[in-house]
Short mmCIF file of C-alpha atoms and ligand atoms in Angstrom, two decimals:
data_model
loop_
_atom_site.label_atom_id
_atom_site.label_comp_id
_atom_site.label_asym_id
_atom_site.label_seq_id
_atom_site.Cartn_x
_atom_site.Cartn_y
_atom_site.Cartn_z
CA UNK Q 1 0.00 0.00 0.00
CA UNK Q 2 0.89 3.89 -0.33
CA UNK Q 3 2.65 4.69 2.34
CA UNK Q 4 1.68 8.71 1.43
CA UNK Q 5 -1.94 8.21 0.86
CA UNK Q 6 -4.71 8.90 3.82
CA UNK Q 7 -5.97 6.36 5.39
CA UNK Q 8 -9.48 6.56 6.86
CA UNK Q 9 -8.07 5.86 10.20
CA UNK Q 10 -5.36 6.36 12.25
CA UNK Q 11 -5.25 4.27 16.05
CA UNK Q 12 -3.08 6.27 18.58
CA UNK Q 13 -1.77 2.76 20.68
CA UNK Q 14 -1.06 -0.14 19.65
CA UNK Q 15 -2.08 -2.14 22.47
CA UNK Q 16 -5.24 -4.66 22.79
CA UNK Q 17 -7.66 -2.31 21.93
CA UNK Q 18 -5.96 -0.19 19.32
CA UNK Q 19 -4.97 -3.65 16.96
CA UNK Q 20 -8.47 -4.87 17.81
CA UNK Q 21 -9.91 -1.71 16.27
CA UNK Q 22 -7.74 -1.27 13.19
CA UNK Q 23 -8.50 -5.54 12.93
CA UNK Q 24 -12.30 -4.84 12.76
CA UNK Q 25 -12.03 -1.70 10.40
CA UNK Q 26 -9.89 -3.57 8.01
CA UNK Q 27 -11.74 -6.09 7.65
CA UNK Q 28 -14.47 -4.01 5.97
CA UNK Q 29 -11.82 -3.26 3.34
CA UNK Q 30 -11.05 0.17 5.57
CA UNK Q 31 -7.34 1.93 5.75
CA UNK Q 32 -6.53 1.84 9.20
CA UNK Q 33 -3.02 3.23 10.55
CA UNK Q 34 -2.09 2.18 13.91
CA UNK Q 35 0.76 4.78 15.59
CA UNK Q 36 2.38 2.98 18.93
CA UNK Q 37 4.84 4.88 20.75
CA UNK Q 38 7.03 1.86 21.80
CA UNK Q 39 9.81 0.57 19.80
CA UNK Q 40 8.23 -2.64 19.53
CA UNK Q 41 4.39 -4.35 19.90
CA UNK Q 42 4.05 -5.82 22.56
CA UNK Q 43 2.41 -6.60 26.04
CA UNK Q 44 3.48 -6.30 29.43
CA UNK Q 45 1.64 -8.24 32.13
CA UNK Q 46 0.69 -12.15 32.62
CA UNK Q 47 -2.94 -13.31 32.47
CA UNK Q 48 -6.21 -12.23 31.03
CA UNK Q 49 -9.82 -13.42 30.97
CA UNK Q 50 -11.65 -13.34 28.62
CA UNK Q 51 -15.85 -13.87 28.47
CA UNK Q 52 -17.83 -14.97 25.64
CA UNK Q 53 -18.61 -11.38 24.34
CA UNK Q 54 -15.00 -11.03 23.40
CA UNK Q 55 -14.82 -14.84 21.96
CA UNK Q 56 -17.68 -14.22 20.40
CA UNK Q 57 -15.89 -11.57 18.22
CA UNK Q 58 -12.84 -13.56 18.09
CA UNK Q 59 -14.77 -16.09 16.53
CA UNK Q 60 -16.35 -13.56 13.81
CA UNK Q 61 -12.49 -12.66 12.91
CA UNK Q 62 -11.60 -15.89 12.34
CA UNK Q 63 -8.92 -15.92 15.18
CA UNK Q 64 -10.75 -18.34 18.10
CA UNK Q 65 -9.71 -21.64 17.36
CA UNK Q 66 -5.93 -19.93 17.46
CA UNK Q 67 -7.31 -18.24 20.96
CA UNK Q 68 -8.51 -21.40 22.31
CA UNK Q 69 -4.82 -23.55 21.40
CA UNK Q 70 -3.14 -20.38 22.95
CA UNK Q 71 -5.04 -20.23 25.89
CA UNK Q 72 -7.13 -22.29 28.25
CA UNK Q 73 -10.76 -22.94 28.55
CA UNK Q 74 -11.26 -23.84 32.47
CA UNK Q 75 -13.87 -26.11 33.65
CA UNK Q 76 -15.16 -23.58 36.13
CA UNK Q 77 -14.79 -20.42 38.14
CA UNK Q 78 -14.91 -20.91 41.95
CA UNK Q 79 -15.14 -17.72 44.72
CA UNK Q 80 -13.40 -18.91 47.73
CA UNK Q 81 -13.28 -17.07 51.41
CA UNK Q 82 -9.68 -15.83 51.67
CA UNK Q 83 -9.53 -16.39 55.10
CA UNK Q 84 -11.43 -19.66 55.56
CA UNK Q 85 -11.15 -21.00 52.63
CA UNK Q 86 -14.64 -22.22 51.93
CA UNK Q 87 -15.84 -22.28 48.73
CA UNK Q 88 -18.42 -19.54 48.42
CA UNK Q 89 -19.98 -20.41 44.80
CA UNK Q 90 -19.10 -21.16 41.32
CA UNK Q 91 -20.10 -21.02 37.16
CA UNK Q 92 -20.05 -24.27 35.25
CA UNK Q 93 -17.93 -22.59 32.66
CA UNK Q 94 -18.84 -25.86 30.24
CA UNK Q 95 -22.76 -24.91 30.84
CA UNK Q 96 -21.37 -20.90 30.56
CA UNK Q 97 -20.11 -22.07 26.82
CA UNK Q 98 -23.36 -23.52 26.31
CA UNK Q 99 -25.68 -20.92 27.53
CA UNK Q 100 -23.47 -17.65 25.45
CA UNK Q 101 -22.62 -20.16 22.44
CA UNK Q 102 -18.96 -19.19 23.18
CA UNK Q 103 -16.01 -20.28 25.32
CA UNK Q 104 -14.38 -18.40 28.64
CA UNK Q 105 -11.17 -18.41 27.55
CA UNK Q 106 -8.26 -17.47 29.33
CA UNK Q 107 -4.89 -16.20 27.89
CA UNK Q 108 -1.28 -14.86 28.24
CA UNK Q 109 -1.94 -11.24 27.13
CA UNK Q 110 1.19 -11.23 25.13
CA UNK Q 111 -0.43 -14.09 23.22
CA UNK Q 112 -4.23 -12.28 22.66
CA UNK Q 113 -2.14 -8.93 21.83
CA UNK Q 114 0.04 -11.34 18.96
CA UNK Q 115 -3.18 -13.09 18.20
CA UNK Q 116 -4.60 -9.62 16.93
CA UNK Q 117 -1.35 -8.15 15.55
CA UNK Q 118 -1.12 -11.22 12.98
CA UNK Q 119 -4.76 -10.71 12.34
CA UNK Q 120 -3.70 -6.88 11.60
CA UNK Q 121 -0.64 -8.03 9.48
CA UNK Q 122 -2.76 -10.11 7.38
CA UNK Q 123 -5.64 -7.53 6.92
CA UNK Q 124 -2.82 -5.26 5.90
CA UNK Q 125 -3.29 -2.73 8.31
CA UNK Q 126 -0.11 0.09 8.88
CA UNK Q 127 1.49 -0.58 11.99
CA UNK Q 128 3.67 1.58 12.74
CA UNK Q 129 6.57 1.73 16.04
CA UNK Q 130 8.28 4.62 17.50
CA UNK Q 131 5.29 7.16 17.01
CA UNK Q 132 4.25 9.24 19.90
CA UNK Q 133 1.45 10.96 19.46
CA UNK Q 134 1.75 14.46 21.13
CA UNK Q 135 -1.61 16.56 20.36
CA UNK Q 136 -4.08 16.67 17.46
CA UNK Q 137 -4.09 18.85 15.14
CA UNK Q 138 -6.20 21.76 15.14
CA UNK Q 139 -9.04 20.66 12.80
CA UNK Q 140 -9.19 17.42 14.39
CA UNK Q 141 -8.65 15.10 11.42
CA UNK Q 142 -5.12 14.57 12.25
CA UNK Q 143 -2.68 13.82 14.90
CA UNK Q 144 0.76 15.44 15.51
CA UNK Q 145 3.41 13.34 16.17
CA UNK Q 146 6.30 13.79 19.02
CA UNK Q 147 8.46 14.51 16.16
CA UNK Q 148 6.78 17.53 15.34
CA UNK Q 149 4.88 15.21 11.74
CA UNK Q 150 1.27 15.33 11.23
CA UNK Q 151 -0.63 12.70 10.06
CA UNK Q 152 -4.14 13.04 8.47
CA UNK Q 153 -7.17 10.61 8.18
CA UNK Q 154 -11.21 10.93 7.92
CA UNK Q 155 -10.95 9.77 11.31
CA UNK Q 156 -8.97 9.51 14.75
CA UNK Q 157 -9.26 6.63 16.91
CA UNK Q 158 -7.43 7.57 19.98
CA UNK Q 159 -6.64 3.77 22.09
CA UNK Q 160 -3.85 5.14 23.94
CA UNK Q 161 -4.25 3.81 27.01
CA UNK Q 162 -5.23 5.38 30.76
CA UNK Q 163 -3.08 8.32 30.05
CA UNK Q 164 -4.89 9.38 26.82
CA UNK Q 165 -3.62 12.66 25.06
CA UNK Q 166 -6.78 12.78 22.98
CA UNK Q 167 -8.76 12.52 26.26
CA UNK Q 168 -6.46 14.67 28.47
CA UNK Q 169 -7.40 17.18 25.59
CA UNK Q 170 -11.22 16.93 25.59
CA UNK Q 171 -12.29 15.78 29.02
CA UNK Q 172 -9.33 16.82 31.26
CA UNK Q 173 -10.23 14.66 34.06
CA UNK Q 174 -7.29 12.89 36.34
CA UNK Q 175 -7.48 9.03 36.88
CA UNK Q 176 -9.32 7.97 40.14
CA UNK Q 177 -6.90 6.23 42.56
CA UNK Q 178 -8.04 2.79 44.12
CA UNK Q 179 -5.74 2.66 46.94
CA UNK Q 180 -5.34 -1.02 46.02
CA UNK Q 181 -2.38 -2.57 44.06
CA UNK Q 182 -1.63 -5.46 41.81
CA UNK Q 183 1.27 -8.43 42.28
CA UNK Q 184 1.36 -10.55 39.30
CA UNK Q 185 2.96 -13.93 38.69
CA UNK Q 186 3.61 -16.37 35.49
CA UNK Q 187 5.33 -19.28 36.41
CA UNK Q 188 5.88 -22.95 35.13
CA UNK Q 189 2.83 -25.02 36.40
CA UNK Q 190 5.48 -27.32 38.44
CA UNK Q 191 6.12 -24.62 40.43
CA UNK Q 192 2.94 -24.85 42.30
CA UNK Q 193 2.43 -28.88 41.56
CA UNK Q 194 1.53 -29.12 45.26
CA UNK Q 195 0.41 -26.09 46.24
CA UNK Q 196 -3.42 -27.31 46.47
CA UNK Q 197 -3.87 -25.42 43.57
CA UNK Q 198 -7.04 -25.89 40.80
CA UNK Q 199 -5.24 -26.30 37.52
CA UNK Q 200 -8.59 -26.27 35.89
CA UNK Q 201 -10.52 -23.51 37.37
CA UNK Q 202 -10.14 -19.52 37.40
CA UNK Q 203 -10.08 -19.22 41.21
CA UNK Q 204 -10.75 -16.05 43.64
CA UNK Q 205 -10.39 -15.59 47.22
CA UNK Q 206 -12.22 -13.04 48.28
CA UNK Q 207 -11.18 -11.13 52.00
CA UNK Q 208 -11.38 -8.38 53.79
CA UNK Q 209 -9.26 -5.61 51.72
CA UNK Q 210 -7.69 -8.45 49.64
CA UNK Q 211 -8.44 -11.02 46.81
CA UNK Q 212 -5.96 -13.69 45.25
CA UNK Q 213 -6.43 -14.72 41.70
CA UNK Q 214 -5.33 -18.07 39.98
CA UNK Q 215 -5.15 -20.13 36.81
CA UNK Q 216 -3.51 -22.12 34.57
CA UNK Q 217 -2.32 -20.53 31.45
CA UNK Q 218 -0.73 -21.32 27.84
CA UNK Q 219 -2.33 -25.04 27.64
CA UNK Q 220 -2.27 -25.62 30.91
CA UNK Q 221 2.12 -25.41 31.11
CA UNK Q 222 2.00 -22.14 33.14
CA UNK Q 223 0.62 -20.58 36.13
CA UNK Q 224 -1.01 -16.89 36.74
CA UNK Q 225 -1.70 -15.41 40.23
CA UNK Q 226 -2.61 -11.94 40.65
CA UNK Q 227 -2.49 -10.10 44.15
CA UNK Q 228 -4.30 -7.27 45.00
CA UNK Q 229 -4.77 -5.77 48.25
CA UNK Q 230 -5.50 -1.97 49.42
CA UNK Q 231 -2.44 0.17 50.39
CA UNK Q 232 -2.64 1.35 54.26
CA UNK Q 233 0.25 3.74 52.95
CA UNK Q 234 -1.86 4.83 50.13
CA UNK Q 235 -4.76 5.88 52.76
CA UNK Q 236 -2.86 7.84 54.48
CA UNK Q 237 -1.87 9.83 51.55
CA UNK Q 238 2.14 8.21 51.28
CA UNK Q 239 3.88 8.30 47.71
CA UNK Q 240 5.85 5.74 48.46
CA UNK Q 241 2.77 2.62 48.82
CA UNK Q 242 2.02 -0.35 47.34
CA UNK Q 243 5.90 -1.74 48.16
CA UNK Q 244 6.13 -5.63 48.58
CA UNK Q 245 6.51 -5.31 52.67
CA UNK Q 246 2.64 -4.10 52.04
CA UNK Q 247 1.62 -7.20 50.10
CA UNK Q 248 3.20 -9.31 52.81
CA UNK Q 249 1.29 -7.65 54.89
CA UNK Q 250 -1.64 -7.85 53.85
CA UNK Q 251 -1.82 -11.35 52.93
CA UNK Q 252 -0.80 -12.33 56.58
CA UNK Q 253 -4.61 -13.46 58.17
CA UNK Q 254 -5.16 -15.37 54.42
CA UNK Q 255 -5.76 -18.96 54.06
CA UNK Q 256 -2.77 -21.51 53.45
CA UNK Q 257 -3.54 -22.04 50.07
CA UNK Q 258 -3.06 -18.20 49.48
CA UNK Q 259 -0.27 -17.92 51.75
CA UNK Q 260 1.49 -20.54 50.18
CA UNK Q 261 1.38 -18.13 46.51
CA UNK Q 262 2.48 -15.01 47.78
CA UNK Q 263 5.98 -15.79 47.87
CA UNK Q 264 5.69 -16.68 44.16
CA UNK Q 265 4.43 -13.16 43.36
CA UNK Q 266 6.90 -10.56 41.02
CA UNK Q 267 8.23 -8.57 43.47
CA UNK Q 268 10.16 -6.06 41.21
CA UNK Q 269 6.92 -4.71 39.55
CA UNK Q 270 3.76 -4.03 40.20
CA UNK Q 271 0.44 -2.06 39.45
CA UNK Q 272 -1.10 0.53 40.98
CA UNK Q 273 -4.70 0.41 40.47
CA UNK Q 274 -6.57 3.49 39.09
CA UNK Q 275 -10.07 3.93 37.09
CA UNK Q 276 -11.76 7.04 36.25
CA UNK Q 277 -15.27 8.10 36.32
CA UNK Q 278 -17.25 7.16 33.56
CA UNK Q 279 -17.94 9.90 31.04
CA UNK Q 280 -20.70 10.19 29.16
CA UNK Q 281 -19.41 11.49 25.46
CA UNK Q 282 -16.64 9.77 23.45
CA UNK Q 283 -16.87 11.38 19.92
CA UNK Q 284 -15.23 15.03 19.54
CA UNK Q 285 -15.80 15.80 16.01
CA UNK Q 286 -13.45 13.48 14.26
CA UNK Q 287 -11.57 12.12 16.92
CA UNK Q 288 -13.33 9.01 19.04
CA UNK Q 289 -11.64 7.71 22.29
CA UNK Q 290 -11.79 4.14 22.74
CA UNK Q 291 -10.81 0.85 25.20
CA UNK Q 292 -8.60 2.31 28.40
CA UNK Q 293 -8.62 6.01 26.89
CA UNK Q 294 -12.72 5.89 26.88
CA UNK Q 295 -13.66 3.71 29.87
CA UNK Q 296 -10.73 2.41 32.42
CA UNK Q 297 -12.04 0.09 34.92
CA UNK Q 298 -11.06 -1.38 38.41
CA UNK Q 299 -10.53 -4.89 36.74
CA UNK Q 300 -13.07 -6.70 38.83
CA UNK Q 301 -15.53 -8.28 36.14
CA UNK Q 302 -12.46 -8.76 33.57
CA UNK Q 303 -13.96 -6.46 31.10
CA UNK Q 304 -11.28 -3.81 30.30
CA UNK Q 305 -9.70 -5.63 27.85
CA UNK Q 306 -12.71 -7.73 26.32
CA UNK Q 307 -14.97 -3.77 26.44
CA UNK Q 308 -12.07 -2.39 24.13
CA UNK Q 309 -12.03 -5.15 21.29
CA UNK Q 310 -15.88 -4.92 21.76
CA UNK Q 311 -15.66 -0.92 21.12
CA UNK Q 312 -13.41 -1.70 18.03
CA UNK Q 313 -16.02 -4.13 16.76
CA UNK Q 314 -18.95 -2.15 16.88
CA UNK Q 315 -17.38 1.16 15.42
CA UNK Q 316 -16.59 -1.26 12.22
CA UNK Q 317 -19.83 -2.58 11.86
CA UNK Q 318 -21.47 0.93 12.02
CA UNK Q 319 -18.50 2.31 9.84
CA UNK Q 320 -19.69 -0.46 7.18
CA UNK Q 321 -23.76 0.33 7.52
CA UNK Q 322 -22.79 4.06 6.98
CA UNK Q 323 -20.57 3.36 3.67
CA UNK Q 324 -21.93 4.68 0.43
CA UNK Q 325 -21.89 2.24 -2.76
CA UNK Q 326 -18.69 4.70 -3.93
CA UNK Q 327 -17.08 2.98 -0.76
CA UNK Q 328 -16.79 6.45 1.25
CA UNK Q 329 -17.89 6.10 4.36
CA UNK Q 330 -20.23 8.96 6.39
CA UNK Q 331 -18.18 9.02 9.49
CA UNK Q 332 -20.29 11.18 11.46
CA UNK Q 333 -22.96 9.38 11.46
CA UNK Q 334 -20.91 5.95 12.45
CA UNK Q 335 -19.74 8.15 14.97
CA UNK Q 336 -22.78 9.35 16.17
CA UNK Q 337 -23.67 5.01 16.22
CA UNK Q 338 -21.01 4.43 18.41
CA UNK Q 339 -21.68 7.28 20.87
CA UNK Q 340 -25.44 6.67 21.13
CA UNK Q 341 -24.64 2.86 22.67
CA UNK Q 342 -20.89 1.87 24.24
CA UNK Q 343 -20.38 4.80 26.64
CA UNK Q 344 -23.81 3.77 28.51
CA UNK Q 345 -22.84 0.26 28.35
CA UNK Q 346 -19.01 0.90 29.34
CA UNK Q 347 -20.62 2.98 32.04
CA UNK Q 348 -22.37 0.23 34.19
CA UNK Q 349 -19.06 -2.25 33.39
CA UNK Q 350 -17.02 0.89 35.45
CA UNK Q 351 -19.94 1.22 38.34
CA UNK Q 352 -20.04 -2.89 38.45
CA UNK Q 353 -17.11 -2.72 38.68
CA UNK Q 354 -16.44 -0.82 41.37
CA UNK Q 355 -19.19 -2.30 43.21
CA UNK Q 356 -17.91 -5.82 42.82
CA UNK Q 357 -14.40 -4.98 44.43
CA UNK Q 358 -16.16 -3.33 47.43
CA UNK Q 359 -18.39 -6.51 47.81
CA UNK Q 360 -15.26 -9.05 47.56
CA UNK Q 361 -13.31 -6.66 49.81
CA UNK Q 362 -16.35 -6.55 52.77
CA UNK Q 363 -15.42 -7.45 56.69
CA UNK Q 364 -17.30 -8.62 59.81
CA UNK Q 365 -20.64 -9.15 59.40
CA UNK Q 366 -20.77 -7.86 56.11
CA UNK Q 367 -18.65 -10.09 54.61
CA UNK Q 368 -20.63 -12.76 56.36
CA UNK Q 369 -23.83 -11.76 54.87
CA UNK Q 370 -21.96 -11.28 51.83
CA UNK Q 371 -20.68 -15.00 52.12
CA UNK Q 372 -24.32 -16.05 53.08
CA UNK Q 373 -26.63 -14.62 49.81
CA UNK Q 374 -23.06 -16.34 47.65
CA UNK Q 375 -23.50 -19.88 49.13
CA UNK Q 376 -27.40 -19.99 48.52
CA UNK Q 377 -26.53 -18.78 44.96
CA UNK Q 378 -28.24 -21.32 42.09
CA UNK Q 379 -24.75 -22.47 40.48
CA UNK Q 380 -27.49 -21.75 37.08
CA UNK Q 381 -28.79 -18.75 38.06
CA UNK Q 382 -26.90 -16.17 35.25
CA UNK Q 383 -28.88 -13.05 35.92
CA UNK Q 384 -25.77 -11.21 37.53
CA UNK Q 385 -23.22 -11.59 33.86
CA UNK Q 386 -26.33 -12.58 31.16
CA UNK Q 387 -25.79 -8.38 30.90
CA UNK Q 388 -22.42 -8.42 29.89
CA UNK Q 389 -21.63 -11.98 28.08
CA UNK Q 390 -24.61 -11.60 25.56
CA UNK Q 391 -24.23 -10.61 22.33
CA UNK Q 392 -22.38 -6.94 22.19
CA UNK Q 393 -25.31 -4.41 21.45
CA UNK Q 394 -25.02 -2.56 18.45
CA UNK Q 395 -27.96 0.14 19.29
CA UNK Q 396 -29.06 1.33 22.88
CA UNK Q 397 -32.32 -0.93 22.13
CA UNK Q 398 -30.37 -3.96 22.33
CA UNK Q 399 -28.72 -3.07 25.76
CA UNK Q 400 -29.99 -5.49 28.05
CA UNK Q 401 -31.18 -5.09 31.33
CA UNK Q 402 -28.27 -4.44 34.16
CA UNK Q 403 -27.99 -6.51 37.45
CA UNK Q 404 -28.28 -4.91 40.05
CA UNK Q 405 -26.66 -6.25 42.81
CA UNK Q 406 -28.54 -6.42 46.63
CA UNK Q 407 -27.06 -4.32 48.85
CA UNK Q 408 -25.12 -5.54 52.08
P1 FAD J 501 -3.41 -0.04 26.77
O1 FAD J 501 -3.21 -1.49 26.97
O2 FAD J 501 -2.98 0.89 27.84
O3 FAD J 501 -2.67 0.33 25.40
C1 FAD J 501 -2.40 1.65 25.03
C2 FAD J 501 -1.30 1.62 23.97
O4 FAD J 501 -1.12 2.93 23.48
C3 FAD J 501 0.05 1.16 24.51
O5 FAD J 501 0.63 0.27 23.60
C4 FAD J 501 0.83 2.47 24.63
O6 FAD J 501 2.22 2.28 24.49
C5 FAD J 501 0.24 3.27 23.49
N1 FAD J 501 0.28 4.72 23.70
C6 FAD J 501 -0.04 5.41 24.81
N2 FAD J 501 0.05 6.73 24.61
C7 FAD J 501 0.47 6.88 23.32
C8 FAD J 501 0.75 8.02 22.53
N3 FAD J 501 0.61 9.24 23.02
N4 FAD J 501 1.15 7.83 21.25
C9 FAD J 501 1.27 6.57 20.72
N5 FAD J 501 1.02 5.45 21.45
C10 FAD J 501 0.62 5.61 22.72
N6 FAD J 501 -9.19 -6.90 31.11
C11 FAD J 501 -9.88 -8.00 30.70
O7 FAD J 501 -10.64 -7.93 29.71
N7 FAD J 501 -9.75 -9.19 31.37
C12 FAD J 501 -8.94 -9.34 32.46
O8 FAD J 501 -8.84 -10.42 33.03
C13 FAD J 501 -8.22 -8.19 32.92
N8 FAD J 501 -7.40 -8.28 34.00
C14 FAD J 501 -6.70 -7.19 34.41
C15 FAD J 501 -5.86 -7.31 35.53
C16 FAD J 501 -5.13 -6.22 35.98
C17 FAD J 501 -4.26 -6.36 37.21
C18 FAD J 501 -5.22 -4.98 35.27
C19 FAD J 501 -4.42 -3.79 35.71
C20 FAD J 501 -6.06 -4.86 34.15
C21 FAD J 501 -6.81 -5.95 33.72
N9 FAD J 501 -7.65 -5.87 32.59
C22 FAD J 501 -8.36 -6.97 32.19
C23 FAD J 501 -7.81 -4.60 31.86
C24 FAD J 501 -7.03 -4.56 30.56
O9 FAD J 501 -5.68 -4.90 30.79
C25 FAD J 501 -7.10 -3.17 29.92
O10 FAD J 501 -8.41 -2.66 30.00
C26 FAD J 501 -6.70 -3.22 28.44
O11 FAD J 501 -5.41 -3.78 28.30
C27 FAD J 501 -6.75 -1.82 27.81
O12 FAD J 501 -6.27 -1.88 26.48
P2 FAD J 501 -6.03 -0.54 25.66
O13 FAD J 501 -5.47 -0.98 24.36
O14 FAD J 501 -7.24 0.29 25.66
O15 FAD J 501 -4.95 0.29 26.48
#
């Protein structure tokens, strides 16, 4: 292709939700540009989750049987106390697959994010390294680069992450800080080979200002655990929180089985955990925000990255029900399309989401009322995800019903 001519879109980031994008647009024979500020794509991070309304997609792009060899498709998800270590309640994830059509996969995110950049490579899609978007440029149908270049298209995507330029620009509001931080761990499976670990399950256990996160990744030959806890430091307004003596701390009144993990954790990195609020408009003239840059979530449902190749999915389709038989495309109005239906949705997955970390984080008596209303849970009874692992709505009519969860 013409490396000089315009393409109809350029993606600021290249990361899971930028390649999902320019995926989706090129597959309706679309010119899609993706600019990534790193020297290389790539992925930092261990394991993700993904729920049938991202397979679902995966599957339309031709890229799920890949997903499911890559990944792992666990028998079940299990909520355990983190300080008793009773089970608390679980999804048949075989009866999940039946009930959505699609699998709960889970993945190395290095292997989804390689997954999609093939799937770019092979749509022909520009990707392009070393590109730092610094502003847009004034009319708003082009970006300016860090090296002072500007770069036109009918339309901006901006997927650049938490710390979005296009949004910093528009909305100007600061992330929202959690107090809480994230351990991670990938390991070789024999690591924890006696551990009393569920090599076939996603696992949580759920305590008081704490939750512990396990499965098996790659086919089974590695291991992902995932620590989070809140920060005392970070409550009382330290810079200096979220250090490892905190996650040994707070992991100290946990059950063996999580006990016997923490010492497995990465200790040289780890992630602060910020959201923002969820904001209402997306779409600034030419320029759309999408995945982290539109809707960053606490990741307690697993939807960040699975909302972000959903966003990229529907702005294609309504890209390809606004096209013209010339092949032009009316970009307002498949702006407009997007607009009127993912911020509401993204909206409740960033409130949810929230919610859900408060309930798995309760204490006392509320965390034993909490663990009371989980254990009489129907192991069928879907109502609290049938909202999110449906099909992705394409108009505000097809939104479905949110749960709403009973207060405790
Ligand atoms: P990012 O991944 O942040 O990518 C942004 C890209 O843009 C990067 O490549 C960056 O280098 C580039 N960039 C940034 N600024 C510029 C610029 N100015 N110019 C050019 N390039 C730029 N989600 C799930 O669906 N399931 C899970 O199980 C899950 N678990 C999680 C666990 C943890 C502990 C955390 C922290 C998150 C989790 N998430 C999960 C959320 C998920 O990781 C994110 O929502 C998702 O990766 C966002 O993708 P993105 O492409 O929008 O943003």
């Amino acid at each position: 292709s013409d490396p000089d001519a315009i393409p109809d879109a350029i993606i600021v980031g290249g990361g899971i939700g930028g390649l999902g994008a320019a995926l989706a647009l090129a597959r309706k024979g679309l010119r899609a540009r993706v600019l990534e500020q790193a020297s290389t794509f790539g992925e930092v991070g261990a394991g993700l989750q993904i729920a049938p309304n991202c397979t679902r997609i995966l599957a339309e792009y031709g890229l799920l049987d890949e997903a499911r060899e890559l990944g792992v498709a666990p028998a079940d998800m299990i909520m355990f106390d983190a300080l008793d270590a009773s089970e608390l309640t679980r999804l048949d994830l075989r009866d999940l697959e039946r009930r959505y059509g699609f699998p709960y996969l889970v993945m190395h995110r290095s292997d989804l994010h390689a997954l999609l950049l093939r799937g770019c490579e092979r749509a022909g899609v520009e990707l392009v390294t070393d590109s730092r978007v610094d502003g847009l440029a004034g009319d708003g149908t082009g970006v300016i680069r860090a090296d002072g270049g500007v770069e036109r298209a009918d339309v901006v995507i901006a997927a650049d992450g938490l710390h979005s330029v296009a949004r910093a620009s528009f909305v100007g509001d600061a992330p929202v800080s959690s107090s809480y931080v994230a351990y991670r761990g990938a390991m070789p499976i024999e690591d924890v080979r006696g551990n009393d670990v569920h090599e076939d399950a996603v696992v949580v256990y759920v305590g008081p200002r704490c939750h512990f996160v396990q499965y098996a990744l790659r086919g089974g030959s590695m291991f992902n655990q995932v620590a989070v806890f809140e920060s005392p430091r970070a409550k009382a307004g330290q810079a200096d929180w979220g250090l490892p003596d905190e996650l040994d701390q707070a992991f100290e009144g946990a059950c063996e089985q999580v006990q016997r993990g923490i010492p497995l954790m990465w200790r040289d990195r780890f992630w602060r955990m910020f959201d923002r609020d969820p904001i209402d408009r997306w779409v600034f003239g030419r320029v759309a925000l999408l995945g982290d840059a539109a809707h960053p979530p606490l990741q307690y449902l697993a939807q960040g990255a699975v909302m972000a190749i959903e966003d990229g999915w529907v702005l294609a389709e309504h890209a390809a029900r606004n096209r013209s038989a010339s092949g032009a495309v009316d970009w307002d109005a498949a702006l407009a399309a997007y607009q009127a239906v993912r911020p509401e949705h993204c909206r409740r997955v960033q409130t949810t989401a929230r919610d859900w970390g408060d309930l798995w984080h309760l204490d006392g008596p509320r965390r034993d009322r909490r663990n009371a209303l989980l254990r009489d849970r129907d192991v069928r009874d879907y109502s609290f995800v049938d909202w999110l692992y449906g099909p992705t709505a394409l108009e505000p009519g097809q939104e479905p019903e949110m749960f709403k969860p009973i207060p405790l």
